[in-house]
DNA sequence: GCCTCGTTTGTTAGCGCTAACAATGTAGCT
DNA sequence: AGCTACATTGTTAGCGCTAACAAACGAGGC
């Protein structure tokens, strides 16, 4: 792969071999018009013969474009963030960008800032922050001037473009589904307060209950983990008036199913349980879980589009115009109810 | 953040403000000795006042180091790859490297090559390929000369450093555990043939059976998905002689549990089931799943160490020495059996 | 005083590339 | 032929940084 002398070949080497100037090589590489087909072929042959690769640093230095986007994410082992990251990466590559990632271990205003600074150090052209927590979003509003930025699942933030799944709508749909089955009301196992997704799901659930004139029980707080769902499930099992539970994610729903099962409660005959996320396993829980499907790859695609738009606009107009768009850019991806066997019409318990 | 004239500040701007030469600024930034403390302070102040960030492209151009590592991965929504990626990213950052990722949609020799070429285009200093399939590993052996490379879960490949979990040992441990409970033999639901992890688990299972002189049934092939586990589980349910099943991953094990449950088979009283992976949900399956835990963050850490070692060695000796180490570098991370309630002593069925 | 040595700072060149401009060739017209 | 228009190629400068060398300065020994 490398040239004879040991160092990897540069444009001048290719030029020499093809008998042209280095600039002609550059033109071929960048697809400029006005290069004679024969010359182009000769250059191509030389490139292949030497195994030449353009030096991206040199290119970036002069074009002032690194073609790198940064992604800040939190706990990629959770199904949602992992799927979103995957969608982002694919979309970025299609748009001609590389993706550099930073995963946070703790979420604080400081650590998000630090991650963004770190990515800035690498001269990324823009960042996507998968920031489902309130703290993370707040930390973004201060920085937003610096360089293009998009928040995923970011909540409402002035002047900060956001892509998110319609948590409220999804939660409303599940709750309405359960009410439609004849349940007097629906209990809710919520996610942590700081998580915007958790709050959106609480809101949708509450709205549906209010609209139906159903009593609104206090939501129980878990931490997304199956364990917390299990613990809350044990408490739910003790209250015989509960007939329907909407759990804020599938992992906790699994814990709830387990706890209710251990208590000898039959699902869905005695208690209906629904989740949120539609993880691949949900269909094979005992019983198969009614849940809400989110189109994460669409989220990834849309957030890249928003980010690339910002970058292009800035590149075209020059970075002078600071606060050109104060409009509240917010791209909401719909969620879809998936009904399975864990929910059923109300029966006596 | 940006300087007054609109363009972001460069080293010369800092130098002017601090009343020194740009080289002195460079020295401060790189922590060179022989800079008077007072000068250093003045430069620091100027840097902060201007919000100066070093241009990484210019720096990379002259130092010939991009400080970027590439990671090629496949389906990051699977628990294993996602956890490994996370561990890699953390370890890389600690070692002072950025991480650029490419996720593959299909695994073929061509697509892995393409991903590596793509990363080469970005001038990464080395790559880690999370390549659990045979095809992926094969595609690596040809390239290995080009630049530092480490395979994760890569199987045996000449001259290619590999970090992997001890699949064989883990599988042997589960199988021995089941035999120790008095089962005459253990059936196996395997993963796809092309996956090296699947083969390793088959091997460990087979070894344990052979050592115990137990009959070796034909392994049944799934595709890692809960659905395939479910379908195979339905078949298993029909054979009353089966009392113990080792499933190659937790997702398929979930499907098996579901299928056996639907067939009215009690677990673990009638059939013991064990998985592999120890996903967070496993503890809350019905019943809680006996499985094998893998230390993925350790895998990430070790693979980064192997890669950084290669890069450092190459940087020190110059890239002249091509095939300096033909030794078979292979770092095996132990796996750990986690016994839960899905396995029990054999009983009459 | 002069020379040597070490510390601190400045000057210069050049990494590999692209953009702007200059130069050349080639065809089509008057 | 001579001019214009255009296609094709080459030459030059410079992106922002670091490495190598050079210069200035003070301390210490003869």
XYZ file of C-alpha atoms (C1' of nucleotides) in Angstrom:
758
model
C 0.000 0.000 0.000
C 2.727 2.485 0.876
C 5.157 3.892 -1.675
C 8.623 2.511 -2.126
C 10.452 4.892 0.161
C 8.338 3.933 3.161
C 6.265 7.075 3.600
C 2.745 6.849 2.231
C 2.356 8.549 -1.122
C 1.208 12.136 -1.497
C -0.394 13.989 -4.338
C 2.955 14.945 -5.809
C 3.907 11.280 -6.107
C 0.748 10.552 -8.024
C 1.341 13.598 -10.214
C 4.867 12.531 -11.042
C 3.783 9.019 -11.950
C 0.939 10.265 -14.135
C 3.089 12.965 -15.698
C 0.851 15.847 -14.651
C 0.878 18.569 -12.011
C -0.401 17.924 -8.516
C -3.230 20.311 -9.186
C -4.550 18.094 -11.955
C -4.561 15.210 -9.521
C -6.538 17.363 -7.136
C -9.001 18.175 -9.898
C -9.534 14.522 -10.700
C -10.063 13.708 -7.047
C -12.604 16.473 -6.614
C -14.460 15.670 -9.809
C -13.776 18.986 -11.459
C -14.926 19.411 -15.031
C -12.416 20.272 -17.723
C -10.042 17.395 -17.274
C -9.403 15.425 -20.441
C -10.792 11.889 -20.051
C -7.466 10.424 -21.031
C -5.634 12.481 -18.392
C -8.198 11.477 -15.839
C -7.675 7.821 -16.623
C -3.923 8.188 -16.310
C -4.283 9.866 -12.936
C -6.736 7.241 -11.731
C -4.325 4.515 -12.722
C -1.497 6.196 -10.850
C -3.693 6.594 -7.765
C -4.537 2.932 -7.776
C -1.013 1.831 -8.486
C 0.287 3.750 -5.495
C -2.693 3.031 -3.268
C -2.966 6.753 -2.717
C -5.358 8.206 -0.140
C -5.957 11.897 0.150
C -4.698 13.397 3.403
C -7.823 14.527 5.166
C -6.030 16.880 7.530
C -4.429 18.852 4.751
C -7.706 18.990 2.936
C -9.595 20.071 6.028
C -7.005 22.736 6.760
C -7.530 24.504 3.481
C -11.245 23.894 2.950
C -12.108 24.647 6.556
C -14.380 21.621 6.545
C -13.618 18.496 8.508
C -16.709 16.553 7.442
C -16.990 15.281 10.979
C -20.096 15.478 13.129
C -20.076 14.831 16.851
C -22.650 12.809 18.734
C -22.983 13.001 22.479
C -24.942 10.178 23.967
C -25.711 8.604 27.279
C -25.733 4.904 28.067
C -25.767 3.317 24.636
C -26.836 -0.009 26.087
C -30.391 1.287 26.473
C -32.448 0.316 23.471
C -33.611 3.821 22.563
C -30.287 5.654 22.525
C -28.566 2.726 20.804
C -31.114 2.650 18.010
C -31.009 6.405 17.617
C -27.230 6.404 17.424
C -27.378 3.750 14.776
C -29.851 5.776 12.729
C -27.762 8.906 13.091
C -24.611 7.188 11.954
C -26.248 5.786 8.862
C -27.846 9.075 7.906
C -24.612 10.968 8.481
C -22.660 8.671 6.246
C -25.234 9.077 3.504
C -24.845 12.839 3.874
C -21.080 12.514 3.521
C -20.102 13.023 7.134
C -18.056 11.049 9.602
C -19.400 10.538 13.091
C -17.363 10.906 16.216
C -19.001 9.857 19.444
C -18.703 10.610 23.124
C -20.666 8.613 25.649
C -21.355 10.232 28.968
C -21.168 8.367 32.212
C -22.966 10.915 34.297
C -25.384 13.526 33.173
C -24.692 16.910 34.499
C -24.555 20.286 32.947
C -20.780 20.133 33.302
C -20.257 16.778 31.652
C -22.317 17.693 28.605
C -20.348 20.916 28.233
C -17.145 18.989 28.622
C -18.157 16.515 25.937
C -19.013 19.332 23.551
C -15.705 21.054 24.256
C -13.945 17.796 23.646
C -15.653 17.419 20.282
C -14.899 21.053 19.459
C -11.250 20.220 20.027
C -11.599 17.793 17.145
C -13.117 20.546 14.974
C -16.429 18.822 14.392
C -18.717 20.843 12.168
C -21.754 20.284 14.316
C -23.099 18.139 17.125
C -26.110 16.058 17.942
C -26.823 15.583 21.604
C -29.009 12.677 22.578
C -30.121 14.416 25.692
C -33.225 13.062 27.250
C -32.619 14.708 30.586
C -33.604 18.141 31.631
C -30.112 18.979 32.836
C -28.596 18.055 29.508
C -30.918 20.318 27.576
C -30.353 23.236 29.854
C -26.631 22.922 29.389
C -27.148 23.263 25.651
C -28.950 26.557 25.512
C -25.880 28.471 26.674
C -23.607 26.921 24.086
C -25.903 27.073 21.132
C -24.168 30.062 19.536
C -20.833 28.333 19.152
C -21.618 25.865 16.403
C -24.510 23.970 14.814
C -26.310 21.800 17.299
C -29.346 19.555 17.376
C -30.912 17.963 20.432
C -32.644 14.608 20.268
C -35.465 14.106 22.743
C -34.585 17.519 23.987
C -37.744 19.145 25.214
C -38.590 22.729 24.480
C -35.556 24.982 24.302
C -35.507 28.451 22.765
C -33.628 28.589 19.477
C -32.414 25.007 19.724
C -33.567 22.612 17.024
C -35.001 19.456 18.489
C -36.071 16.106 17.108
C -38.162 13.911 19.313
C -40.689 11.136 19.376
C -44.242 12.086 20.249
C -44.109 10.766 23.793
C -47.287 12.526 24.793
C -49.247 11.153 21.866
C -47.916 7.654 22.406
C -48.781 7.687 26.083
C -52.225 9.076 25.338
C -52.815 6.284 22.851
C -51.911 3.514 25.317
C -54.008 5.045 28.042
C -56.992 5.480 25.754
C -56.568 1.895 24.620
C -56.752 0.713 28.234
C -59.701 2.947 29.082
C -61.409 1.703 25.933
C -61.140 -1.827 27.296
C -63.371 -0.743 30.155
C -60.858 -0.044 32.909
C -62.069 2.535 35.392
C -58.649 4.149 35.452
C -55.031 3.396 34.547
C -52.109 3.428 36.965
C -48.765 4.664 35.768
C -45.218 3.518 36.520
C -43.160 6.510 35.420
C -39.498 7.000 34.626
C -37.181 9.308 36.533
C -38.363 12.895 36.896
C -35.297 14.381 35.215
C -36.003 12.508 32.019
C -38.100 14.484 29.571
C -39.363 11.291 27.985
C -40.673 10.236 31.364
C -42.456 13.542 31.776
C -43.929 13.393 28.280
C -45.354 9.980 29.010
C -46.800 11.148 32.306
C -48.384 14.083 30.531
C -49.991 11.972 27.799
C -51.297 9.512 30.353
C -52.729 12.320 32.488
C -54.370 14.028 29.517
C -56.116 10.835 28.468
C -57.420 10.231 31.986
C -58.625 13.808 32.299
C -60.368 13.683 28.939
C -62.181 10.538 30.031
C -63.019 11.957 33.436
C -61.179 9.059 35.077
C -59.552 9.376 38.491
C -55.848 10.218 38.321
C -53.723 8.154 40.704
C -50.290 9.321 41.779
C -47.658 7.999 39.324
C -45.056 5.665 40.791
C -41.433 6.465 39.960
C -38.957 3.900 38.691
C -35.508 4.324 37.175
C -36.086 2.525 33.836
C -34.478 -0.684 35.137
C -36.312 -4.002 35.275
C -35.475 -4.110 38.980
C -37.304 -0.902 39.772
C -40.286 -2.172 37.795
C -40.220 -5.340 39.835
C -40.169 -3.485 43.123
C -43.003 -1.220 42.116
C -44.868 -4.238 40.770
C -44.760 -5.854 44.216
C -46.516 -2.808 45.639
C -49.071 -2.741 42.823
C -49.893 -6.384 43.511
C -51.131 -5.497 46.955
C -53.847 -3.165 45.762
C -56.785 -5.205 44.455
C -58.457 -2.158 42.895
C -55.758 -1.838 40.260
C -56.776 -3.371 36.925
C -54.617 -1.548 34.393
C -51.011 -0.360 34.501
C -49.171 1.697 31.919
C -45.422 1.345 32.469
C -43.118 3.983 31.001
C -40.745 1.532 29.346
C -40.607 -2.122 28.411
C -37.782 -3.029 30.785
C -39.716 -1.841 33.808
C -42.837 -3.470 32.379
C -40.961 -6.753 32.428
C -40.269 -6.263 36.117
C -43.909 -5.452 36.748
C -45.058 -8.555 34.877
C -42.684 -10.623 36.953
C -43.830 -9.159 40.274
C -47.508 -9.532 39.452
C -46.896 -13.059 38.237
C -45.154 -13.987 41.467
C -48.107 -12.610 43.398
C -50.324 -15.011 41.503
C -52.053 -12.318 39.514
C -53.009 -13.422 36.009
C -52.225 -11.103 33.133
C -54.219 -9.872 31.292
C -57.245 -11.499 32.921
C -56.859 -9.719 36.261
C -54.519 -6.858 35.411
C -53.645 -5.335 32.048
C -50.072 -4.120 31.594
C -48.671 -1.958 28.804
C -45.156 -0.696 28.151
C -43.330 1.774 25.938
C -40.454 1.280 23.453
C -41.284 -1.990 21.732
C -37.925 -3.615 22.348
C -37.395 -6.736 20.245
C -38.041 -8.899 23.301
C -41.439 -7.382 24.095
C -43.261 -9.716 21.767
C -41.966 -12.686 23.766
C -42.592 -11.532 27.273
C -45.075 -13.532 29.313
C -47.542 -12.508 28.073
C -46.505 -10.627 24.907
C -46.484 -6.958 25.778
C -48.755 -4.244 24.470
C -46.445 -1.292 23.969
C -45.571 1.745 21.848
C -43.207 1.592 18.908
C -40.875 4.478 18.164
C -39.245 5.022 14.824
C -35.703 5.624 15.994
C -34.048 5.439 12.633
C -36.368 8.177 11.479
C -35.298 10.237 14.486
C -31.686 9.738 13.439
C -32.387 10.692 9.870
C -34.297 13.824 10.772
C -31.753 15.052 13.272
C -28.981 14.714 10.726
C -31.036 16.629 8.222
C -31.616 19.450 10.682
C -27.949 19.562 11.549
C -26.709 19.463 7.974
C -29.178 22.213 7.075
C -27.686 24.401 9.757
C -24.159 23.678 8.597
C -25.000 24.404 4.968
C -26.768 27.630 5.838
C -23.836 28.789 7.887
C -21.380 27.821 5.156
C -23.337 29.713 2.555
C -24.062 32.901 4.438
C -20.774 33.010 6.280
C -20.707 32.773 10.016
C -21.403 36.483 10.461
C -25.179 36.293 10.866
C -25.417 35.111 14.433
C -29.035 34.744 15.467
C -30.659 34.422 12.102
C -33.305 31.892 13.027
C -34.936 32.223 16.394
C -37.827 30.089 15.243
C -38.645 27.111 17.388
C -37.510 24.218 15.208
C -39.110 21.079 16.515
C -39.491 17.914 14.549
C -41.874 15.458 16.152
C -41.845 11.831 15.036
C -45.124 9.989 15.658
C -45.300 6.942 17.919
C -47.411 3.876 17.211
C -49.422 1.715 19.572
C -48.735 -2.017 19.287
C -51.459 -4.115 20.897
C -50.479 -7.581 22.114
C -51.705 -10.008 24.723
C -50.871 -8.177 27.962
C -53.961 -5.989 27.788
C -57.567 -7.182 27.804
C -61.075 -6.037 28.735
C -61.591 -5.501 32.421
C -62.837 -8.465 34.467
C -63.634 -8.984 38.074
C -60.652 -9.487 40.302
C -16.418 32.768 21.310
C -15.170 33.981 17.940
C -12.814 36.907 17.545
C -14.007 40.354 16.592
C -13.489 40.096 12.857
C -15.785 37.093 12.550
C -13.280 34.346 11.844
C -12.370 32.223 14.806
C -9.030 33.159 16.361
C -5.778 31.494 15.392
C -2.515 31.135 17.173
C -1.189 34.397 15.755
C -4.121 36.268 17.314
C -3.314 34.841 20.710
C 0.356 35.650 20.218
C -0.378 39.257 19.316
C -2.615 39.734 22.336
C -0.080 38.189 24.681
C 2.789 40.048 23.111
C 4.778 36.927 22.196
C 5.485 34.904 19.066
C 3.074 32.246 17.881
C 5.702 29.653 18.663
C 5.605 30.545 22.319
C 1.855 30.038 22.255
C 2.441 26.633 20.714
C 4.929 25.837 23.456
C 2.458 26.741 26.176
C -0.244 24.651 24.530
C 2.022 21.636 24.252
C 3.369 21.943 27.762
C 6.955 22.477 26.728
C 9.474 23.247 29.435
C 11.469 26.459 29.313
C 8.645 28.916 29.201
C 8.792 31.554 31.906
C 5.815 31.124 34.260
C 4.859 34.750 33.779
C 4.834 34.381 29.995
C 2.800 31.237 30.312
C 0.202 33.003 32.402
C -0.040 35.842 29.905
C -0.566 33.382 27.063
C -3.158 31.435 29.032
C -5.059 34.616 29.708
C -5.034 35.553 26.036
C -6.250 32.085 25.068
C -9.153 32.340 27.445
C -9.992 35.877 26.483
C -10.260 34.921 22.818
C -11.837 31.540 23.408
C -9.081 30.061 21.298
C -9.145 26.419 20.229
C -6.230 24.830 18.479
C -6.981 23.836 14.901
C -6.794 20.068 14.921
C -6.359 19.730 11.176
C -3.302 21.948 11.065
C -1.864 20.156 14.018
C -2.553 16.744 12.521
C -1.025 17.805 9.242
C 2.319 18.579 10.754
C 2.470 15.970 13.510
C 1.107 13.212 11.258
C -1.172 12.147 14.075
C -4.910 12.573 13.957
C -5.649 11.069 17.348
C -8.650 9.376 15.841
C -9.428 5.678 16.055
C -12.053 3.983 13.931
C -14.543 1.420 15.149
C -16.463 -0.813 12.782
C -19.445 -2.454 14.331
C -22.527 -4.370 13.375
C -26.008 -3.848 14.729
C -25.396 -1.729 17.805
C -28.854 -2.509 19.138
C -27.676 -5.949 20.222
C -26.607 -5.868 23.825
C -23.119 -7.258 23.293
C -21.882 -4.970 20.539
C -23.483 -1.937 22.189
C -21.749 -2.617 25.489
C -18.443 -3.265 23.788
C -18.674 -0.057 21.808
C -19.370 1.841 24.964
C -16.331 0.319 26.676
C -14.139 1.063 23.683
C -15.184 4.669 23.542
C -14.488 5.243 27.201
C -11.089 3.566 27.056
C -10.135 5.460 23.912
C -10.960 8.785 25.450
C -8.851 7.957 28.474
C -5.991 7.120 26.124
C -6.389 10.488 24.405
C -8.092 9.333 21.233
C -11.285 10.280 19.473
C -13.522 7.539 18.190
C -15.169 7.539 14.816
C -17.705 4.823 14.139
C -19.166 3.013 11.183
C -22.061 0.617 11.633
C -22.522 -2.043 9.023
C -25.911 -3.036 7.721
C -24.816 -6.228 6.092
C -21.820 -8.348 6.836
C -19.836 -9.311 3.886
C -16.201 -9.263 3.118
C -16.859 -6.294 0.847
C -18.740 -4.175 3.337
C -16.091 -4.551 6.024
C -13.418 -3.577 3.546
C -15.492 -0.632 2.470
C -15.928 0.520 6.053
C -12.197 0.304 6.672
C -11.466 2.230 3.486
C -13.966 4.823 4.549
C -12.239 5.214 7.903
C -8.842 5.312 6.186
C -10.170 8.245 4.187
C -10.541 10.051 7.493
C -6.924 9.202 8.386
C -7.710 7.204 11.488
C -4.588 5.933 13.197
C -5.984 2.477 13.750
C -9.209 0.504 13.765
C -11.116 -1.867 15.953
C -13.502 -4.176 14.200
C -16.247 -5.740 16.237
C -16.470 -8.679 13.928
C -18.182 -11.690 15.335
C -18.734 -13.308 11.964
C -16.398 -15.534 10.117
C -16.705 -13.482 6.926
C -15.742 -10.296 8.735
C -12.579 -11.793 10.153
C -11.508 -13.218 6.864
C -11.823 -9.832 5.241
C -9.411 -8.448 7.825
C -6.463 -10.707 7.263
C -5.792 -9.241 3.821
C -5.812 -5.667 5.034
C -3.838 -6.116 8.172
C -0.656 -4.648 6.730
C -2.154 -1.260 6.025
C -2.575 0.119 9.513
C -2.986 -0.975 13.124
C -6.011 -3.158 13.581
C -7.625 -5.140 16.370
C -10.502 -7.556 16.045
C -13.029 -8.060 18.819
C -14.576 -11.506 19.000
C -12.556 -12.275 15.968
C -11.586 -15.892 16.096
C -8.155 -17.148 15.226
C -6.481 -15.116 12.511
C -2.775 -15.185 11.737
C -0.969 -12.023 12.808
C -4.171 -10.235 13.752
C -4.535 -9.203 17.394
C -7.824 -10.334 18.832
C -9.701 -9.650 22.037
C -12.566 -11.933 22.864
C -14.651 -13.348 25.644
C -14.037 -16.951 26.568
C -17.119 -18.298 24.838
C -15.936 -21.876 25.072
C -15.251 -21.665 28.788
C -18.549 -19.946 29.471
C -20.508 -22.535 27.529
C -18.617 -25.351 29.233
C -19.468 -23.850 32.620
C -23.218 -23.661 31.898
C -23.279 -27.164 30.508
C -21.361 -28.565 33.463
C -23.730 -26.727 35.780
C -26.704 -28.427 34.126
C -25.067 -31.840 34.098
C -24.176 -31.326 37.741
C -27.852 -30.904 38.492
C -28.368 -34.472 37.339
C -29.557 -33.991 33.768
C -28.701 -36.907 31.532
C -27.730 -34.538 28.729
C -28.179 -30.913 27.676
C -29.793 -29.763 24.438
C -28.415 -26.683 22.719
C -30.107 -23.895 20.812
C -27.228 -22.386 18.869
C -26.725 -19.092 17.084
C -26.085 -18.736 13.353
C -23.222 -20.801 11.984
C -21.342 -17.789 10.600
C -21.041 -16.277 14.043
C -17.861 -17.238 15.819
C -19.489 -16.681 19.177
C -22.127 -19.214 18.240
C -19.451 -21.732 17.278
C -17.490 -21.134 20.462
C -20.559 -21.821 22.530
C -21.305 -24.964 20.582
C -17.750 -26.106 21.153
C -17.813 -25.505 24.911
C -21.144 -27.258 25.213
C -19.893 -30.223 23.192
C -16.676 -30.459 25.203
C -18.561 -30.585 28.485
C -20.895 -33.302 27.226
C -18.012 -35.345 25.867
C -16.074 -35.033 29.106
C -19.100 -36.293 31.019
C -19.768 -39.052 28.539
C -23.246 -37.669 27.919
C -25.038 -38.139 24.599
C -24.609 -35.201 22.209
C -27.845 -34.181 20.508
C -27.807 -32.195 17.265
C -27.750 -28.450 18.084
C -30.751 -26.468 16.834
C -29.971 -23.276 14.942
C -31.596 -19.933 15.707
C -30.705 -16.440 14.527
C -30.280 -14.757 17.957
C -33.801 -13.287 17.820
C -36.437 -14.036 20.436
C -38.684 -15.201 17.621
C -36.312 -17.916 16.491
C -35.972 -19.046 20.103
C -39.735 -19.231 20.339
C -40.053 -21.330 17.217
C -37.355 -23.736 18.330
C -38.926 -23.814 21.785
C -42.184 -25.065 20.308
C -40.301 -28.003 18.824
C -38.444 -28.695 22.054
C -41.740 -28.784 23.911
C -42.830 -31.786 21.899
C -39.975 -33.994 23.035
C -40.644 -35.243 26.572
C -37.108 -36.587 26.995
C -35.622 -33.103 27.022
C -34.931 -31.850 30.538
C -32.201 -29.254 30.041
C -31.622 -26.642 27.352
C -28.662 -24.329 26.964
C -29.611 -21.449 24.674
C -26.837 -19.473 23.003
C -28.153 -16.051 24.000
C -30.652 -14.538 26.388
C -32.972 -13.192 23.721
C -33.515 -16.625 22.223
C -33.773 -18.058 25.728
C -36.667 -15.693 26.320
C -38.406 -17.121 23.268
C -37.743 -20.665 24.498
C -39.150 -19.841 27.933
C -42.252 -18.438 26.296
C -42.775 -21.439 24.025
C -42.287 -23.968 26.821
C -44.556 -21.935 29.055
C -47.310 -21.923 26.440
C -46.967 -25.685 26.142
C -47.666 -25.933 29.863
C -44.177 -27.016 30.758
C -43.050 -25.736 34.126
C -39.580 -24.207 34.399
C -37.358 -25.212 36.087
C -39.330 -28.143 37.552
C -39.772 -29.957 34.264
C -37.153 -28.344 32.032
C -34.114 -26.285 32.973
C -33.184 -23.423 30.632
C -29.967 -21.397 30.591
C -28.902 -18.489 28.399
C -25.792 -16.507 27.558
C -25.085 -12.728 27.796
C -26.726 -11.719 31.063
C -28.726 -8.859 29.597
C -30.164 -6.546 32.257
C -33.596 -8.075 31.718
C -32.471 -11.658 32.336
C -32.926 -11.374 36.059
C -36.599 -10.581 35.537
C -37.561 -13.184 33.020
C -40.128 -15.756 34.091
C -38.359 -17.425 35.782
C -35.132 -15.420 36.314
C -32.601 -16.789 33.867
C -29.425 -18.693 34.613
C -26.916 -17.266 32.151
C -23.318 -16.241 31.516
C -22.015 -12.781 32.195
C -19.425 -11.199 29.904
C -17.257 -8.296 30.910
C -17.746 -6.116 27.875
C -16.163 -3.003 29.246
C -13.051 -5.031 29.892
C -13.137 -6.188 26.302
C -13.293 -2.565 25.219
C -10.432 -1.589 27.474
C -8.186 -4.405 26.361
C -8.822 -3.889 22.684
C -7.916 -0.222 22.975
C -4.753 -1.138 24.797
C -3.756 -3.589 22.075
C -4.472 -1.029 19.406
C -2.666 1.825 21.110
C 0.327 -0.454 21.676
C 0.493 -1.144 17.976
C 0.236 2.540 17.128
C 2.940 3.492 19.602
C 5.266 0.780 18.400
C 4.815 1.864 14.824
C 5.330 5.514 15.737
C 8.532 4.751 17.584
C 10.180 2.380 15.144
C 8.951 4.113 12.027
C 6.631 2.303 9.685
C 9.501 0.573 7.898
C 9.458 -2.701 9.838
C 6.492 -4.373 8.247
C 5.928 -7.788 9.738
C 7.717 -7.366 13.009
C 5.339 -9.352 15.179
C 3.888 -12.487 13.730
C 3.022 -13.734 17.187
C -0.560 -14.734 17.715
C -1.821 -11.960 19.962
C -4.998 -13.141 21.582
C -6.483 -11.628 24.692
C -9.182 -13.791 26.231
C -11.540 -12.273 28.779
C -13.098 -14.822 31.139
C -16.850 -15.333 31.290
C -18.785 -15.942 34.499
C -21.714 -18.249 35.177
C -24.679 -16.581 36.866
C -27.061 -19.101 38.396
C -30.685 -18.034 38.816
C -34.026 -19.770 39.013
C -34.425 -21.195 35.509
C -32.228 -24.195 36.252
C -32.882 -26.874 38.869
C -32.130 -30.522 39.663
C -33.706 -32.951 37.263
C -37.152 -34.282 38.150
C -39.523 -36.664 36.526
C -41.471 -35.201 33.656
C 37.198 40.784 29.911
C 36.111 36.671 27.254
C 34.360 32.262 26.558
C 31.053 28.609 27.567
C 26.704 27.000 28.847
C 21.813 26.924 29.713
C 17.433 29.269 29.575
C 14.061 31.704 27.070
C 12.274 33.579 22.955
C 11.930 34.475 17.909
C 12.419 33.234 12.868
C 11.994 30.223 9.166
C 10.521 26.296 6.574
C 7.297 23.099 5.318
C 3.438 19.383 6.374
C -0.245 18.178 1.808
C -3.715 20.175 0.097
C -7.070 23.650 -2.632
C -8.137 28.231 -4.735
C -6.896 31.786 -7.609
C -4.627 33.108 -11.301
C -1.634 32.491 -15.355
C -0.371 30.085 -19.390
C -1.009 27.159 -23.109
C -3.468 24.885 -26.806
C -7.408 24.413 -29.964
C -11.415 25.520 -32.437
C -14.378 28.815 -34.714
C -15.142 33.038 -36.491
C -14.238 37.376 -39.359
C -3.833 35.543 -40.703
C -5.628 37.364 -36.525
C -8.850 37.537 -33.032
C -11.996 35.675 -29.503
C -13.785 31.989 -26.661
C -13.185 28.120 -24.351
C -11.098 23.895 -22.651
C -7.174 22.174 -20.380
C -3.083 22.390 -17.669
C 0.529 24.533 -14.700
C 2.269 27.901 -11.084
C 1.922 30.231 -6.938
C 0.344 31.353 -2.403
C -1.235 30.178 1.877
C -4.494 27.429 5.284
C -2.560 27.041 10.945
C 0.363 24.555 13.005
C 5.082 22.295 14.860
C 10.096 21.313 14.399
C 14.505 22.903 13.699
C 17.459 26.293 14.026
C 19.017 30.922 15.446
C 19.362 34.687 18.559
C 19.432 37.081 22.768
C 20.430 37.101 27.474
C 22.348 36.223 32.055
C 25.208 33.275 35.084
C 29.450 31.262 36.061
C 34.456 29.945 35.337
C 38.935 31.044 33.542
